[in-house]
Short mmCIF file of C-alpha atoms in Angstrom, two decimals:
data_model
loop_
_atom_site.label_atom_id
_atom_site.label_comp_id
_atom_site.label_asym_id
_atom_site.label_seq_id
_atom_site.Cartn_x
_atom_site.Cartn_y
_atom_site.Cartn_z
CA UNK A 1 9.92 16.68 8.59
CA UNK A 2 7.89 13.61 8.38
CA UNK A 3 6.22 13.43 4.37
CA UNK A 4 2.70 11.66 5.34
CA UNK A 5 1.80 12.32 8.63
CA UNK A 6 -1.28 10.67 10.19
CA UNK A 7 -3.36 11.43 13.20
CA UNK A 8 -3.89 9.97 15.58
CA UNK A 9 -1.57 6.63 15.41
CA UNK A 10 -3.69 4.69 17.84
CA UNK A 11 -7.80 4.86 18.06
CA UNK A 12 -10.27 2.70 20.47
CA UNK A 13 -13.40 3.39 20.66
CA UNK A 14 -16.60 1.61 21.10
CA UNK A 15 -19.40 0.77 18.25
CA UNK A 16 -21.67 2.92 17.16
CA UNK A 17 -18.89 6.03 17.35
CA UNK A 18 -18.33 8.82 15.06
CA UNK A 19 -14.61 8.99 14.66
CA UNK A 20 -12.13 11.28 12.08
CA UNK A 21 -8.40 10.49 11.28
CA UNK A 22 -6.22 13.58 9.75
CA UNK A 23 -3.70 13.06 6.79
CA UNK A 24 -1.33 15.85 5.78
CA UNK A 25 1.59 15.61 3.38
CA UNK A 26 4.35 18.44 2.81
CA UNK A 27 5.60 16.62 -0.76
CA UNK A 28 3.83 18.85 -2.72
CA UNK A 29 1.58 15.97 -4.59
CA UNK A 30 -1.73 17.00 -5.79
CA UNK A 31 -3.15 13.22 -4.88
CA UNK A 32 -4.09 11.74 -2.14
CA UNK A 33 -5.68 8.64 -0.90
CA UNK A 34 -6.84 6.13 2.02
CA UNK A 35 -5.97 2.80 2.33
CA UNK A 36 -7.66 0.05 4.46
CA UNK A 37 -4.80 -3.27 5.45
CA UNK A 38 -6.75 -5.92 7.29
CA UNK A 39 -5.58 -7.89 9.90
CA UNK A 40 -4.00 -10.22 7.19
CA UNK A 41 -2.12 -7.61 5.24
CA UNK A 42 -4.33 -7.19 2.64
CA UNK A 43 -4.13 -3.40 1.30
CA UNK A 44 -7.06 -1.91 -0.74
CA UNK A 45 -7.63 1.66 -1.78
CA UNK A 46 -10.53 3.50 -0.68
CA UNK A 47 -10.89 6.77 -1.64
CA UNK A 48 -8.50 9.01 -3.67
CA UNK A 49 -8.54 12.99 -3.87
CA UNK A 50 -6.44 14.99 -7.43
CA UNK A 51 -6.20 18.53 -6.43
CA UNK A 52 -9.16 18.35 -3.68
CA UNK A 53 -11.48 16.44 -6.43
CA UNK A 54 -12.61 12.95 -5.38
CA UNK A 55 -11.35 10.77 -8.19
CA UNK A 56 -11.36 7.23 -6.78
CA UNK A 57 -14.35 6.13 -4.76
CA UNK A 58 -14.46 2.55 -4.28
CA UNK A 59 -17.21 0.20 -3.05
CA UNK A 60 -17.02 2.02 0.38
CA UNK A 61 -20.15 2.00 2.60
CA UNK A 62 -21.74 5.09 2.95
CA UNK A 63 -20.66 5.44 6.79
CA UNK A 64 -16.75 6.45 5.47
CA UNK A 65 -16.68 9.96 4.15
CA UNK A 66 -13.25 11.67 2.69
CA UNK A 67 -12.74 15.31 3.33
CA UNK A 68 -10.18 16.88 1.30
CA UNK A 69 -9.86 20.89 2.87
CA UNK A 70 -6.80 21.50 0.65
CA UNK A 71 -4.17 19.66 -1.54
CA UNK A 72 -1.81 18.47 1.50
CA UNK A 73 -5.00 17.19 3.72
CA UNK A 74 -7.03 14.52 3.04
CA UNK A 75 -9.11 13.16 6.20
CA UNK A 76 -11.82 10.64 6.65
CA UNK A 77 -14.69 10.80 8.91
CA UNK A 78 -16.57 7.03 9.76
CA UNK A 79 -19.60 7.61 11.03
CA UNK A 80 -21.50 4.00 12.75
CA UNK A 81 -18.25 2.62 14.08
CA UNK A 82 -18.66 -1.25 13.57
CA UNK A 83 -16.92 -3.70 14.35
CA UNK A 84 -15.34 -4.74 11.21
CA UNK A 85 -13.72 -1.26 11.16
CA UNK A 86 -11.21 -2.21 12.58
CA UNK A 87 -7.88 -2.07 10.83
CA UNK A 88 -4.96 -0.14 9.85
CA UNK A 89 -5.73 3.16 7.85
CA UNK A 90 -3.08 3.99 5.57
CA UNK A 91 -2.72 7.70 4.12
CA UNK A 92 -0.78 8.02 1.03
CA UNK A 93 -0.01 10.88 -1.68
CA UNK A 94 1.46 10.91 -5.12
CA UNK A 95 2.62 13.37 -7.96
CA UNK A 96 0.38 11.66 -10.38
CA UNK A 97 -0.37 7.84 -9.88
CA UNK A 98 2.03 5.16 -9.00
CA UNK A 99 4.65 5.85 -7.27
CA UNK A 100 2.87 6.92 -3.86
CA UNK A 101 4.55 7.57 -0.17
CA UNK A 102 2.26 6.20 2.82
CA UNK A 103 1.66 7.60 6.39
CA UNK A 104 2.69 4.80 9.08
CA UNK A 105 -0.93 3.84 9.62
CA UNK A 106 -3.68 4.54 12.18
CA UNK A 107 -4.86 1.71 14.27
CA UNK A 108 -8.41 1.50 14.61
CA UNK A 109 -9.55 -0.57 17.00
CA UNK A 110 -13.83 -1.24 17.82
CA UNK A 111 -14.70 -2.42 20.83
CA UNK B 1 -9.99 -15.93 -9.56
CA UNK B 2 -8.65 -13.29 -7.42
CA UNK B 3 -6.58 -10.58 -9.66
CA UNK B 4 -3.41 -10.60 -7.51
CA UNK B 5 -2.10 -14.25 -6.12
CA UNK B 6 0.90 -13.64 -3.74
CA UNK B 7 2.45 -16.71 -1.28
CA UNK B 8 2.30 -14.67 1.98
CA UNK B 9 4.95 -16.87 3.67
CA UNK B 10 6.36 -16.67 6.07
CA UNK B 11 9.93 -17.28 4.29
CA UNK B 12 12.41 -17.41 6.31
CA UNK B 13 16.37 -17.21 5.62
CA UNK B 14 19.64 -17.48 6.54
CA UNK B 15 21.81 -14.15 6.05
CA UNK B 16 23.37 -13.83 2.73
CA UNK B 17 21.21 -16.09 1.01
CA UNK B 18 19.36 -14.50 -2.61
CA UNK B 19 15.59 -14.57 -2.08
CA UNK B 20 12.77 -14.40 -4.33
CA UNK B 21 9.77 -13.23 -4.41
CA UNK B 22 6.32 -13.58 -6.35
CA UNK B 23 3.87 -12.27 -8.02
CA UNK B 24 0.52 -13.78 -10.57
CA UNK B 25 -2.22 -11.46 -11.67
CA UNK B 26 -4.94 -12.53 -13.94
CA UNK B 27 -5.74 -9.04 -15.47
CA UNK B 28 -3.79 -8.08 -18.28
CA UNK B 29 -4.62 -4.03 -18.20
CA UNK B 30 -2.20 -3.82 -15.69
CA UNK B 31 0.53 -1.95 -16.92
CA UNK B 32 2.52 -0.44 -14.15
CA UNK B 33 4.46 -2.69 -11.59
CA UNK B 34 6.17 -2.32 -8.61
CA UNK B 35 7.39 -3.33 -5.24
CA UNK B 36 6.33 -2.40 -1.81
CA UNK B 37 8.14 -3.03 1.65
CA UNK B 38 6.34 -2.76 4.77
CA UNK B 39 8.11 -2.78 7.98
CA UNK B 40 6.46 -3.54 11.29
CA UNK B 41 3.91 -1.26 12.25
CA UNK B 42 5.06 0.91 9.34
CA UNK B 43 3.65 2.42 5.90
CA UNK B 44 4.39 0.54 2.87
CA UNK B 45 7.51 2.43 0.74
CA UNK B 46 8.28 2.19 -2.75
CA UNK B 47 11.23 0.23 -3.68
CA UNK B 48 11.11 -0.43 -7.59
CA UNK B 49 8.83 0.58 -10.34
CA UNK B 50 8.77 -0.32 -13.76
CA UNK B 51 6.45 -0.13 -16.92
CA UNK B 52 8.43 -2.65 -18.67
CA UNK B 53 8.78 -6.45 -19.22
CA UNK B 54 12.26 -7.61 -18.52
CA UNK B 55 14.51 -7.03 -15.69
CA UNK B 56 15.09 -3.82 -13.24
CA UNK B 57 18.34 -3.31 -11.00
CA UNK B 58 18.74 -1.34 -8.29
CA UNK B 59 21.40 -2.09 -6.00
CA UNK B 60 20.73 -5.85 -4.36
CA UNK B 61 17.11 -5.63 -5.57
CA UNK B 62 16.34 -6.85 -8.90
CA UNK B 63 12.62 -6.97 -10.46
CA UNK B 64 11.69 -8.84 -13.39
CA UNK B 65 8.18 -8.83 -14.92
CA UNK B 66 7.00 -11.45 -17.45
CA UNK B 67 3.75 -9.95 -19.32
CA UNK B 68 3.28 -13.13 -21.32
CA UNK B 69 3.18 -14.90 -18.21
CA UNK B 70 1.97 -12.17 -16.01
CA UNK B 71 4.03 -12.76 -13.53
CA UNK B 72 6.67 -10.45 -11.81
CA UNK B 73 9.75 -11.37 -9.12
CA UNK B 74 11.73 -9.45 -6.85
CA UNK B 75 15.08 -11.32 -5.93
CA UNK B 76 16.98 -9.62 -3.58
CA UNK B 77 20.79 -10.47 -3.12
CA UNK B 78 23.38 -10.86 -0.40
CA UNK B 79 19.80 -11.16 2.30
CA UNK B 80 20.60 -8.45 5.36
CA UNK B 81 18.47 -8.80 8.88
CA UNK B 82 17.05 -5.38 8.02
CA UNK B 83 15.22 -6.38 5.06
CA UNK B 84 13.22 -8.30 7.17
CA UNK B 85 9.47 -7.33 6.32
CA UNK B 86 6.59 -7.86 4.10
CA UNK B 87 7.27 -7.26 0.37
CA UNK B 88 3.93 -6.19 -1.13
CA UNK B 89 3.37 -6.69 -5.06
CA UNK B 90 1.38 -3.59 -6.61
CA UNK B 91 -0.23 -3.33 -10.26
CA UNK B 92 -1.57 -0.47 -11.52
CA UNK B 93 -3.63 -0.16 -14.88
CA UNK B 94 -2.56 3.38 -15.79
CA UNK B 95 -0.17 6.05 -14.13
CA UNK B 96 -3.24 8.58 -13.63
CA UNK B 97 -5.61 7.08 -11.57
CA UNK B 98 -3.99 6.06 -8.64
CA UNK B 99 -5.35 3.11 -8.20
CA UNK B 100 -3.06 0.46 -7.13
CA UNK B 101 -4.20 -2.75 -6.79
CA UNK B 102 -2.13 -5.06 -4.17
CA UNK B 103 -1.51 -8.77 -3.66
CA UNK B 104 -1.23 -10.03 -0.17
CA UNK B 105 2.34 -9.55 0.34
CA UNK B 106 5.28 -11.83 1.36
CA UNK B 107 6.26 -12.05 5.31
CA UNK B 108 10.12 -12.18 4.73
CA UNK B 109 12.64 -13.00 7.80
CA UNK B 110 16.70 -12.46 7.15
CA UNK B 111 18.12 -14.54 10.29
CA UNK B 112 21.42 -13.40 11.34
#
C-alpha cells in the first residue's frame, strides 16, 4: 500500500541511452512532480503535472520529457543519457502545493 | 547569493541532547515553510509546515520562522538514534504552484 511508488529503484545504463522511470500514487492528489537530488543532496524540482496539465517546467534540457497518462502517473522519459544524469529521481504528489509525499528515489547511474 | 543557505553538517550528537537546525533565504516571496527529513536511501517526508512567523510544536519538534530575519529553525528535543538523517529546509512562494524550493539540508547523527 505504498503512496508514491517509483520504478525501477536502481538504473545503469550507458551514455547515449533512452531510458523512462514510472511514478504512480494511490493518495488521490491531482499534482505531481519530479525531483532531481545530486550527489550532494541538493533537491530541485523539475517538472510538475495539476490534473495531467504540465504546470511547472523548469530550466530542464530538452532531452527530459514528463508524461502524465492520468492523475496518479506521472513518468519521465530522458532521451541522450549523459553523464551528468546521474542522480536520484524523486517522484512526489500533493493535494494542492506544499505539503507533498515523495517516492524513495530512482538511482540513475551513466556509465 | 544563493536563495536558500543551509550548514549541511555533519552534526553530530550525543542522545538526549536538543538540536537545532537552520535555515537563511534571501527571497522574501516565500511564504510557506516547512521541514523535510530524509532517511538513507529514502524520499524526503514532511514533518512540519507552517505559513506563520513564530513558533510550531509538534511533539519533540519545534519550528520557528523569523520573517524579519528570514530565517527559520527546527530544534528537536530529547535527540533519539532514529532521527538520525538529513533535515531538509523547504520554502515555497504560494500553496498552488508546487514549487518548493530547497536548501541543502543538514546531515544529522543521534549517537547512542
Amino acid at each position: 500500500d505504498t503512496a508514491v511508488s517509483q520504478t525501477p529503484k536502481y538504473l545503469v545504463t550507458q551514455m547515449g541511452n533512452d531510458k523512462s522511470i514510472k511514478c504512480e500514487q494511490n493518495l488521490g492528489h491531482d499534482t505531481m512532480y519530479w525531483y532531481k537530488q545530486d550527489s550532494k543532496k541538493f533537491l530541485k524540482i523539475m517538472f510538475s503535472y495539476n490534473n495531467k496539465e504540465l504546470i511547472i517546467n523548469e530550466t530542464v534540457p530538452n532531452r527530459f520529457s514528463p508524461k502524465s497518462p492520468d492523475k496518479a502517473h506521472l513518468n519521465l522519459h530522458i532521451n541522450s543519457l549523459e553523464l551528468g544524469d546521474s542522480a536520484v529521481y524523486f517522484c512526489a504528489s500533493s493535494r494542492g502545493g506544499v505539503a507533498q509525499h515523495f517516492g524513495d528515489g530512482t538511482r540513475l547511474s551513466i556509465l | 547569493q544563493k536563495e536558500v543557505e543551509q550548514d549541511p553538517g555533519p552534526l553530530s550528537v550525543p542522545e538526549g541532547a536538543i538540536v537545532s537546525l537552520n535555515c537563511t533565504y534571501s527571497n522574501s516571496a516565500f511564504q510557506y515553510f516547512m521541514w523535510y527529513r530524509q532517511y538513507s536511501r529514502k524520499g524526503p517526508e514532511l514533518l512540519m509546515y507552517t505559513y506563520s512567523s513564530g513558533n510550531k510544536e509538534d511533539g519533540r519538534f519545534t519550528a520557528q520562522v523569523d520573517k524579519s530575519s528570514k530565517y527559520i529553525s527546527l530544534f528537536i528535543r530529547d535527540s533519539q538514534p532514529s532521527d538520525s538523517a538529513t533535515y531538509l529546509c523547504a520554502w515555497a512562494v504560494s500553496s498552488n504552484t508546487g514549487k518548493l524550493i530547497f536548501g541543502q539540508g543538514t546531515t544529522l547523527q543521534v549517537k547512542p
